[in-house]
CSV table of C-alpha atoms in Angstrom, one decimal:
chain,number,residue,atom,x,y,z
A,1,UNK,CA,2.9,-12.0,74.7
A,2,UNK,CA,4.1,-15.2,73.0
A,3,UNK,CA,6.2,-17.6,75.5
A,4,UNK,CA,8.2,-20.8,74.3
A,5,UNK,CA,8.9,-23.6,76.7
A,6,UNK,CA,10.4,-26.5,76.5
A,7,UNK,CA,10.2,-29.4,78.4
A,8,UNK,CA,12.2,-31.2,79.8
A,9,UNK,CA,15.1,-29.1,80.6
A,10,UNK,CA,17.6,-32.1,80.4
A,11,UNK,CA,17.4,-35.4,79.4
A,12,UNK,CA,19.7,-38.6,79.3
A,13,UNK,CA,19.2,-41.7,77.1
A,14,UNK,CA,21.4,-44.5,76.0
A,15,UNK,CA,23.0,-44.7,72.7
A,16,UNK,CA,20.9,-45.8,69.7
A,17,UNK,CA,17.4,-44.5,71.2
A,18,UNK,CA,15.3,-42.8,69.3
A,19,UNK,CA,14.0,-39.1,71.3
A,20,UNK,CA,11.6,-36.3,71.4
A,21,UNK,CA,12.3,-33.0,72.3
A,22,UNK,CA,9.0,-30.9,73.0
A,23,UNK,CA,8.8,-27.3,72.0
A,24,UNK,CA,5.8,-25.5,73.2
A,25,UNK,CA,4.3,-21.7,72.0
A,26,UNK,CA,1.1,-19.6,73.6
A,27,UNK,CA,0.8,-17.7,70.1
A,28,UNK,CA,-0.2,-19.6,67.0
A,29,UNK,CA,0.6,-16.0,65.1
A,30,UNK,CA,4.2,-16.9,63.2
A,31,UNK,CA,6.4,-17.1,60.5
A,32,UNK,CA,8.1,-19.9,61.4
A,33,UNK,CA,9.7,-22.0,63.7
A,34,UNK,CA,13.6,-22.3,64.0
A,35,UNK,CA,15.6,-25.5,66.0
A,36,UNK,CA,19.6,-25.0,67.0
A,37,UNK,CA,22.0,-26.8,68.4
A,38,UNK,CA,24.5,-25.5,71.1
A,39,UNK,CA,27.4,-27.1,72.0
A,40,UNK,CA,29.2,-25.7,75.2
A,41,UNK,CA,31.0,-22.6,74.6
A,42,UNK,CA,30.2,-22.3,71.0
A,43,UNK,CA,27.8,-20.8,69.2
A,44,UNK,CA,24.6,-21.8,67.6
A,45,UNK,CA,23.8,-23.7,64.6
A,46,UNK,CA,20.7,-23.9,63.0
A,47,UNK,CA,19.1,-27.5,62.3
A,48,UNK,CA,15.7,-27.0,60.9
A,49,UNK,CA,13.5,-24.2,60.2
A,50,UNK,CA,9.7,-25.0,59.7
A,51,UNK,CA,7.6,-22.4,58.1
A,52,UNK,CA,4.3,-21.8,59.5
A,53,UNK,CA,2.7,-23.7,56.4
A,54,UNK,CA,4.3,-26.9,56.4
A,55,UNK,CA,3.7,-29.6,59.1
A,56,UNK,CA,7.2,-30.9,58.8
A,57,UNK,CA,11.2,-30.8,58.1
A,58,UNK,CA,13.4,-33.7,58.1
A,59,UNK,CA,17.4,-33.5,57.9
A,60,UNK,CA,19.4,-36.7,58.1
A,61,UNK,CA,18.3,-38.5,61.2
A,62,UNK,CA,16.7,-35.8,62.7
A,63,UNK,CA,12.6,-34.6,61.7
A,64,UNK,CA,10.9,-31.5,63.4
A,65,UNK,CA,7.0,-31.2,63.3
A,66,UNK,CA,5.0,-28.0,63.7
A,67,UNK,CA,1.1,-27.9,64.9
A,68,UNK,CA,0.6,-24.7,65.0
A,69,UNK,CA,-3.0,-24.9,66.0
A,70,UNK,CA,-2.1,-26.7,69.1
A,71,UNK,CA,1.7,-24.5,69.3
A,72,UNK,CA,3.2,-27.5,69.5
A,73,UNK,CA,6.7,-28.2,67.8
A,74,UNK,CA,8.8,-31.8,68.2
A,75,UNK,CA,12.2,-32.8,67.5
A,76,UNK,CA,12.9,-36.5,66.4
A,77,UNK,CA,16.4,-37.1,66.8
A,78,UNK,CA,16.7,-41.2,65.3
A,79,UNK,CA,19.3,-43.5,66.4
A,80,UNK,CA,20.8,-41.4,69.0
A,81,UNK,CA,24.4,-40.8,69.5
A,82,UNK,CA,27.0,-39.9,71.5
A,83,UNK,CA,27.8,-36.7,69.4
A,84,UNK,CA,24.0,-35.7,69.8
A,85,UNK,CA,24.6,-34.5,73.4
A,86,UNK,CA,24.3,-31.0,73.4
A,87,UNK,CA,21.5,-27.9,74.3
A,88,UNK,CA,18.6,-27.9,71.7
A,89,UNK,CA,17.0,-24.6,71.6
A,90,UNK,CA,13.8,-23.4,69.7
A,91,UNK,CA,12.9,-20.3,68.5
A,92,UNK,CA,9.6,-18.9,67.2
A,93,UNK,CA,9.2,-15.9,64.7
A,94,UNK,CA,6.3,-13.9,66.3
A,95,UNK,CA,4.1,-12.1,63.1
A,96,UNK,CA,3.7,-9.2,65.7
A,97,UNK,CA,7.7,-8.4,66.3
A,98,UNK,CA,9.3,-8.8,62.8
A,99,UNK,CA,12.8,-8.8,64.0
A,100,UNK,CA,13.0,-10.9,67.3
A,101,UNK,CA,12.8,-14.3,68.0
A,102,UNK,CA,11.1,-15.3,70.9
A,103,UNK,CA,13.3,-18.6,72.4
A,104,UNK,CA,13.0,-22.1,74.4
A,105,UNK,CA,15.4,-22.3,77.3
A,106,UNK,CA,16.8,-25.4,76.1
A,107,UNK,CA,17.1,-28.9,76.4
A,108,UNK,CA,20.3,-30.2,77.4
A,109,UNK,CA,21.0,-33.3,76.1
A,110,UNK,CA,22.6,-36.2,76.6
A,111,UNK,CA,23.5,-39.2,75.0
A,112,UNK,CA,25.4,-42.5,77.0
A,113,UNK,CA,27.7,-44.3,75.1
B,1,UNK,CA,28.7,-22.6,57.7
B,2,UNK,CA,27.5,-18.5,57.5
B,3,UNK,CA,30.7,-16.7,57.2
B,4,UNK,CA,29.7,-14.6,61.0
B,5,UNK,CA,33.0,-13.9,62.8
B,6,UNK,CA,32.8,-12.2,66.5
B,7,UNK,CA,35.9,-10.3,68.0
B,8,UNK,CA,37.1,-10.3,70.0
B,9,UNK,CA,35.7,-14.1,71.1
B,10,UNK,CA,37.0,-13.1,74.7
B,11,UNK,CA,37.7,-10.6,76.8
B,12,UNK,CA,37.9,-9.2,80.5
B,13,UNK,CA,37.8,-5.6,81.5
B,14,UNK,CA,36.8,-3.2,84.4
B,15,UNK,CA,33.9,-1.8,85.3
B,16,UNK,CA,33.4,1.7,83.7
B,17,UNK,CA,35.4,0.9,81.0
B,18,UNK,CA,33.8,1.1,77.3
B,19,UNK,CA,33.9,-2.1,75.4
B,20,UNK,CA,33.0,-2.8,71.5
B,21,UNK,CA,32.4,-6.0,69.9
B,22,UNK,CA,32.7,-6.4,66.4
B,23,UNK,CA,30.5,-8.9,64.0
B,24,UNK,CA,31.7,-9.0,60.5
B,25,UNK,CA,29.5,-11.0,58.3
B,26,UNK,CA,30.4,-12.5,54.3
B,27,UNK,CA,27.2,-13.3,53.4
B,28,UNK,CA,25.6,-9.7,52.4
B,29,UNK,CA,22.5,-10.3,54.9
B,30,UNK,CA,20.2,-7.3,55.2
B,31,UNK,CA,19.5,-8.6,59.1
B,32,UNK,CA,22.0,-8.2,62.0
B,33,UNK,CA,21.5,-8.9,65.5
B,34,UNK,CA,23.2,-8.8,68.8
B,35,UNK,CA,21.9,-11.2,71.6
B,36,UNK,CA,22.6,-11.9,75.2
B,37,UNK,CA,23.0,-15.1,76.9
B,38,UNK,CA,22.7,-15.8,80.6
B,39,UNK,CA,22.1,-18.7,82.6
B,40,UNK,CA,18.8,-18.7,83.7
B,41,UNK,CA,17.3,-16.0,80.9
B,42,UNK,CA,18.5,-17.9,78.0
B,43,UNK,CA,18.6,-16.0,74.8
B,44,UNK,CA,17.4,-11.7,74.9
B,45,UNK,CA,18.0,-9.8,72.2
B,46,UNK,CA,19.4,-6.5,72.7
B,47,UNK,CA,19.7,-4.0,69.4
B,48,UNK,CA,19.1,-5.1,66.0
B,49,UNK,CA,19.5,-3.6,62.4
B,50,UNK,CA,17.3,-3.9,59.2
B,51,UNK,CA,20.2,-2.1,57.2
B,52,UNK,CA,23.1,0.4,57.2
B,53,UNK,CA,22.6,2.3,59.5
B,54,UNK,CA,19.1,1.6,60.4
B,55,UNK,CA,19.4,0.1,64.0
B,56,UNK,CA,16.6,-0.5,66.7
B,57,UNK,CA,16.1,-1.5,70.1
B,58,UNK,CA,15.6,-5.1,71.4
B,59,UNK,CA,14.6,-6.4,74.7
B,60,UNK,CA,17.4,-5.1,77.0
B,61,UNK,CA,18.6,-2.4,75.1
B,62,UNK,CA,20.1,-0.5,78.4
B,63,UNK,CA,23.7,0.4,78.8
B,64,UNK,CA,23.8,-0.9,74.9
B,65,UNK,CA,24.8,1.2,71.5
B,66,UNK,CA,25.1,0.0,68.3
B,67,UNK,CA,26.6,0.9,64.7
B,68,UNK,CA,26.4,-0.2,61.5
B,69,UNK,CA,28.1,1.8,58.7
B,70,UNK,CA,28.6,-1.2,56.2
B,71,UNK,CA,26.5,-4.4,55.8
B,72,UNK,CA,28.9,-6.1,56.7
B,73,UNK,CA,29.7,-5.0,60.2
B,74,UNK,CA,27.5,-4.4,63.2
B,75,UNK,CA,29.4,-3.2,66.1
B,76,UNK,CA,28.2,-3.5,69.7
B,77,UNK,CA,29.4,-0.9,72.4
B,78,UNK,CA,29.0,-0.7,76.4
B,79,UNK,CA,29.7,2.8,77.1
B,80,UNK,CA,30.4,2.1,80.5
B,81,UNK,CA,30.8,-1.8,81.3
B,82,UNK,CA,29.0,-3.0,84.3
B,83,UNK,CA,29.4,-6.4,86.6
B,84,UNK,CA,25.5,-7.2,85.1
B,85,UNK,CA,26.9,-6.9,81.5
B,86,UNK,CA,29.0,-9.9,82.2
B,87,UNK,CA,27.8,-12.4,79.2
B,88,UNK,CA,28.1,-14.3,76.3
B,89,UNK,CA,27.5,-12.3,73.6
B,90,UNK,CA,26.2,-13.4,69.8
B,91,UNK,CA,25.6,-11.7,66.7
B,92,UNK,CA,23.3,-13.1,64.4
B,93,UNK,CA,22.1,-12.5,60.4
B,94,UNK,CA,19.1,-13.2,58.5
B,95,UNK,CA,18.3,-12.5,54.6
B,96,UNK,CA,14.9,-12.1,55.3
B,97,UNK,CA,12.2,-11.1,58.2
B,98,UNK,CA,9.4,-14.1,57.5
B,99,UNK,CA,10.9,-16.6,56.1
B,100,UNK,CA,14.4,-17.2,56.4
B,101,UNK,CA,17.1,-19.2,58.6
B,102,UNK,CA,19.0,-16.9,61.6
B,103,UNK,CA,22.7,-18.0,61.5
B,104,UNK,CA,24.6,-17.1,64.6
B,105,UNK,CA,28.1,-16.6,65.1
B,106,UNK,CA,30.2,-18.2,67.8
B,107,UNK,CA,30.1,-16.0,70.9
B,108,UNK,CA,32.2,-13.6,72.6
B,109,UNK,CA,32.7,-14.2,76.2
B,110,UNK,CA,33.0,-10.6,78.5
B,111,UNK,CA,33.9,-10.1,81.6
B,112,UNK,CA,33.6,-7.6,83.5
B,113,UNK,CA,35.2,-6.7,87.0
Protein backbone atom coordinates (compact mmCIF):
# COMPACT_ATOMS: atom_id res chain seq x y z
CA UNK A 1 0.00 0.00 0.00
CA UNK A 2 1.76 3.25 -1.05
CA UNK A 3 2.38 5.76 2.01
CA UNK A 4 3.59 9.57 1.60
CA UNK A 5 5.43 11.30 4.40
CA UNK A 6 6.76 14.30 4.77
CA UNK A 7 9.14 15.49 6.89
CA UNK A 8 9.38 17.82 8.86
CA UNK A 9 5.91 18.57 9.84
CA UNK A 10 6.73 22.37 10.50
CA UNK A 11 9.46 24.47 9.81
CA UNK A 12 10.53 28.09 10.53
CA UNK A 13 13.22 30.16 8.65
CA UNK A 14 14.03 33.78 8.24
CA UNK A 15 13.15 35.74 5.38
CA UNK A 16 15.27 35.48 2.21
CA UNK A 17 16.49 31.67 2.89
CA UNK A 18 16.41 29.37 0.50
CA UNK A 19 14.31 25.70 1.74
CA UNK A 20 13.64 22.23 1.11
CA UNK A 21 10.59 20.48 1.73
CA UNK A 22 11.05 16.60 1.66
CA UNK A 23 8.28 14.44 0.15
CA UNK A 24 8.81 10.80 0.64
CA UNK A 25 6.68 7.55 -1.29
CA UNK A 26 7.04 3.51 -0.50
CA UNK A 27 5.72 2.84 -4.14
CA UNK A 28 7.78 3.85 -7.17
CA UNK A 29 4.44 2.76 -9.31
CA UNK A 30 2.86 6.42 -10.44
CA UNK A 31 1.62 8.74 -12.73
CA UNK A 32 2.82 11.58 -11.20
CA UNK A 33 3.46 13.58 -8.45
CA UNK A 34 1.27 16.69 -7.46
CA UNK A 35 2.56 19.79 -4.71
CA UNK A 36 -0.29 22.30 -3.16
CA UNK A 37 -0.30 24.95 -1.17
CA UNK A 38 -2.86 25.48 1.78
CA UNK A 39 -3.40 28.53 3.36
CA UNK A 40 -5.56 28.35 6.66
CA UNK A 41 -9.11 27.99 5.96
CA UNK A 42 -8.89 27.95 2.25
CA UNK A 43 -8.68 25.60 -0.06
CA UNK A 44 -5.86 24.05 -2.02
CA UNK A 45 -3.93 25.22 -4.94
CA UNK A 46 -1.83 23.33 -6.99
CA UNK A 47 1.90 24.49 -7.55
CA UNK A 48 3.63 21.83 -9.55
CA UNK A 49 2.77 18.65 -10.91
CA UNK A 50 5.75 16.30 -11.97
CA UNK A 51 5.00 13.39 -14.24
CA UNK A 52 6.58 10.24 -13.44
CA UNK A 53 9.04 10.77 -16.56
CA UNK A 54 10.54 13.97 -15.90
CA UNK A 55 13.08 14.67 -13.04
CA UNK A 56 11.91 18.09 -12.56
CA UNK A 57 9.33 21.31 -12.60
CA UNK A 58 10.22 24.78 -11.90
CA UNK A 59 7.58 27.72 -11.38
CA UNK A 60 8.95 31.17 -10.52
CA UNK A 61 11.01 30.80 -7.40
CA UNK A 62 9.94 27.57 -6.57
CA UNK A 63 11.45 23.93 -8.35
CA UNK A 64 10.16 20.42 -7.42
CA UNK A 65 12.32 17.27 -8.22
CA UNK A 66 11.09 13.64 -8.55
CA UNK A 67 13.43 10.35 -7.98
CA UNK A 68 11.26 8.02 -8.44
CA UNK A 69 13.66 5.17 -7.99
CA UNK A 70 14.61 6.31 -4.57
CA UNK A 71 10.47 7.83 -4.03
CA UNK A 72 11.88 10.77 -3.24
CA UNK A 73 10.24 14.28 -4.14
CA UNK A 74 11.76 17.97 -3.01
CA UNK A 75 10.45 21.29 -2.98
CA UNK A 76 12.89 24.30 -3.55
CA UNK A 77 11.18 27.25 -2.45
CA UNK A 78 14.20 30.34 -3.36
CA UNK A 79 14.46 33.51 -1.56
CA UNK A 80 11.83 32.82 0.95
CA UNK A 81 9.16 35.15 1.96
CA UNK A 82 6.90 36.12 4.32
CA UNK A 83 3.85 35.26 2.00
CA UNK A 84 5.43 31.58 1.61
CA UNK A 85 4.22 30.62 5.13
CA UNK A 86 1.64 28.26 4.60
CA UNK A 87 0.90 24.02 4.66
CA UNK A 88 2.63 22.37 1.65
CA UNK A 89 1.15 19.14 0.87
CA UNK A 90 2.10 16.41 -1.63
CA UNK A 91 0.22 14.04 -3.33
CA UNK A 92 1.11 10.91 -5.32
CA UNK A 93 -1.00 9.32 -8.19
CA UNK A 94 -0.71 5.55 -7.38
CA UNK A 95 -0.87 3.39 -11.08
CA UNK A 96 -2.84 0.80 -8.97
CA UNK A 97 -5.88 3.27 -7.84
CA UNK A 98 -6.66 5.42 -10.88
CA UNK A 99 -8.81 7.84 -9.08
CA UNK A 100 -7.24 8.61 -5.57
CA UNK A 101 -4.44 10.45 -4.60
CA UNK A 102 -2.60 9.13 -1.93
CA UNK A 103 -1.34 12.46 0.35
CA UNK A 104 1.66 13.97 2.64
CA UNK A 105 0.36 15.36 5.87
CA UNK A 106 1.93 18.56 5.35
CA UNK A 107 4.49 20.87 6.07
CA UNK A 108 3.60 23.89 7.75
CA UNK A 109 5.48 26.60 7.01
CA UNK A 110 6.80 29.46 8.09
CA UNK A 111 8.58 32.37 7.06
CA UNK A 112 10.02 35.38 9.68
CA UNK A 113 9.94 38.64 8.43
CA UNK B 1 -7.98 29.78 -10.90
CA UNK B 2 -10.41 26.46 -11.85
CA UNK B 3 -13.84 27.80 -11.82
CA UNK B 4 -14.81 25.02 -8.50
CA UNK B 5 -17.37 26.70 -6.23
CA UNK B 6 -18.54 24.75 -2.81
CA UNK B 7 -21.88 25.64 -1.03
CA UNK B 8 -22.60 26.14 1.11
CA UNK B 9 -18.78 27.15 2.43
CA UNK B 10 -20.27 26.88 5.99
CA UNK B 11 -22.70 25.40 7.90
CA UNK B 12 -23.81 23.91 11.40
CA UNK B 13 -26.57 21.41 11.90
CA UNK B 14 -27.78 18.66 14.29
CA UNK B 15 -27.07 15.39 14.56
CA UNK B 16 -29.52 13.20 12.47
CA UNK B 17 -30.13 15.76 10.31
CA UNK B 18 -29.42 15.18 6.31
CA UNK B 19 -26.98 17.58 4.90
CA UNK B 20 -25.98 18.17 0.96
CA UNK B 21 -23.06 19.98 -0.29
CA UNK B 22 -22.95 21.17 -3.66
CA UNK B 23 -19.71 21.54 -6.07
CA UNK B 24 -20.42 23.23 -9.23
CA UNK B 25 -17.54 23.19 -11.54
CA UNK B 26 -16.96 25.68 -15.11
CA UNK B 27 -14.36 23.86 -16.45
CA UNK B 28 -16.19 20.67 -18.15
CA UNK B 29 -13.77 18.09 -16.16
CA UNK B 30 -14.77 14.49 -16.66
CA UNK B 31 -13.24 13.89 -12.75
CA UNK B 32 -15.02 15.00 -9.59
CA UNK B 33 -14.11 14.28 -6.19
CA UNK B 34 -15.21 14.82 -2.67
CA UNK B 35 -12.41 14.74 0.12
CA UNK B 36 -12.30 15.00 3.85
CA UNK B 37 -9.97 16.82 5.96
CA UNK B 38 -9.19 16.24 9.63
CA UNK B 39 -6.52 17.16 11.80
CA UNK B 40 -4.42 14.41 12.30
CA UNK B 41 -5.69 12.15 9.06
CA UNK B 42 -5.02 14.92 6.60
CA UNK B 43 -6.63 14.46 3.31
CA UNK B 44 -9.16 10.91 2.68
CA UNK B 45 -11.10 10.80 -0.04
CA UNK B 46 -14.59 9.70 0.24
CA UNK B 47 -16.77 9.13 -3.26
CA UNK B 48 -15.63 10.03 -6.49
CA UNK B 49 -17.05 10.21 -10.13
CA UNK B 50 -15.48 9.33 -13.60
CA UNK B 51 -18.73 10.87 -15.30
CA UNK B 52 -22.49 11.59 -15.04
CA UNK B 53 -23.68 9.54 -13.09
CA UNK B 54 -20.90 7.10 -12.81
CA UNK B 55 -19.86 7.54 -9.01
CA UNK B 56 -17.65 5.20 -6.76
CA UNK B 57 -16.50 4.70 -3.45
CA UNK B 58 -13.32 6.22 -1.83
CA UNK B 59 -11.65 5.54 1.36
CA UNK B 60 -14.31 6.43 4.00
CA UNK B 61 -17.23 6.12 1.94
CA UNK B 62 -19.61 5.48 5.22
CA UNK B 63 -22.57 7.58 6.16
CA UNK B 64 -21.67 9.28 2.50
CA UNK B 65 -23.93 9.43 -0.89
CA UNK B 66 -23.27 11.02 -3.83
CA UNK B 67 -25.00 12.40 -7.17
CA UNK B 68 -24.03 13.61 -10.24
CA UNK B 69 -26.70 14.19 -12.95
CA UNK B 70 -24.71 16.92 -14.88
CA UNK B 71 -20.89 17.44 -15.25
CA UNK B 72 -20.98 20.10 -13.78
CA UNK B 73 -22.37 19.31 -10.41
CA UNK B 74 -21.37 16.64 -7.84
CA UNK B 75 -23.49 16.79 -4.89
CA UNK B 76 -22.41 15.30 -1.54
CA UNK B 77 -25.17 14.08 1.06
CA UNK B 78 -25.02 12.82 4.91
CA UNK B 79 -28.23 11.02 5.24
CA UNK B 80 -28.00 11.30 8.80
CA UNK B 81 -25.22 13.78 10.05
CA UNK B 82 -23.09 12.48 12.88
CA UNK B 83 -20.64 14.42 15.57
CA UNK B 84 -17.65 12.27 13.52
CA UNK B 85 -18.77 13.85 10.19
CA UNK B 86 -17.68 17.18 11.64
CA UNK B 87 -15.03 18.41 8.79
CA UNK B 88 -13.77 20.43 6.17
CA UNK B 89 -15.02 19.25 3.15
CA UNK B 90 -13.39 19.73 -0.63
CA UNK B 91 -14.40 18.91 -3.95
CA UNK B 92 -11.95 18.47 -6.44
CA UNK B 93 -11.72 18.02 -10.59
CA UNK B 94 -9.34 16.55 -12.87
CA UNK B 95 -9.43 16.31 -16.96
CA UNK B 96 -7.70 13.30 -16.90
CA UNK B 97 -6.76 10.06 -14.61
CA UNK B 98 -2.66 9.86 -15.42
CA UNK B 99 -1.68 12.81 -16.31
CA UNK B 100 -3.38 15.83 -15.27
CA UNK B 101 -3.44 18.62 -12.46
CA UNK B 102 -6.33 18.05 -9.50
CA UNK B 103 -7.77 21.62 -8.83
CA UNK B 104 -9.60 21.92 -5.56
CA UNK B 105 -12.19 24.17 -4.49
CA UNK B 106 -12.10 26.13 -1.28
CA UNK B 107 -13.81 24.10 1.42
CA UNK B 108 -16.97 23.83 3.17
CA UNK B 109 -16.70 23.86 6.92
CA UNK B 110 -19.65 21.42 8.79
CA UNK B 111 -20.64 21.21 11.84
CA UNK B 112 -22.36 19.03 13.35
CA UNK B 113 -23.96 19.02 16.97
Amino acid sequence: KQEVTQIPAALSVPEGENLVLNCSFTDSAIYNLQWFRQDPGKGLTSLLLIQSSQREQTSGRLNASLDKSSGRSTLYIAASQPGDSATYLCAVNPMDSNYQLIWGAGTKLIIKP
Amino acid sequence: DAGITQSPRHKVTETGTPVTLRCHQTENHRYMYWYRQDPGHGLRLIHYSYGVKDTDKGEVSDGYSVSRSKTEDFLLTLESATSSQTSVYFCAISDGVQNTEAFFGQGTRLTVV
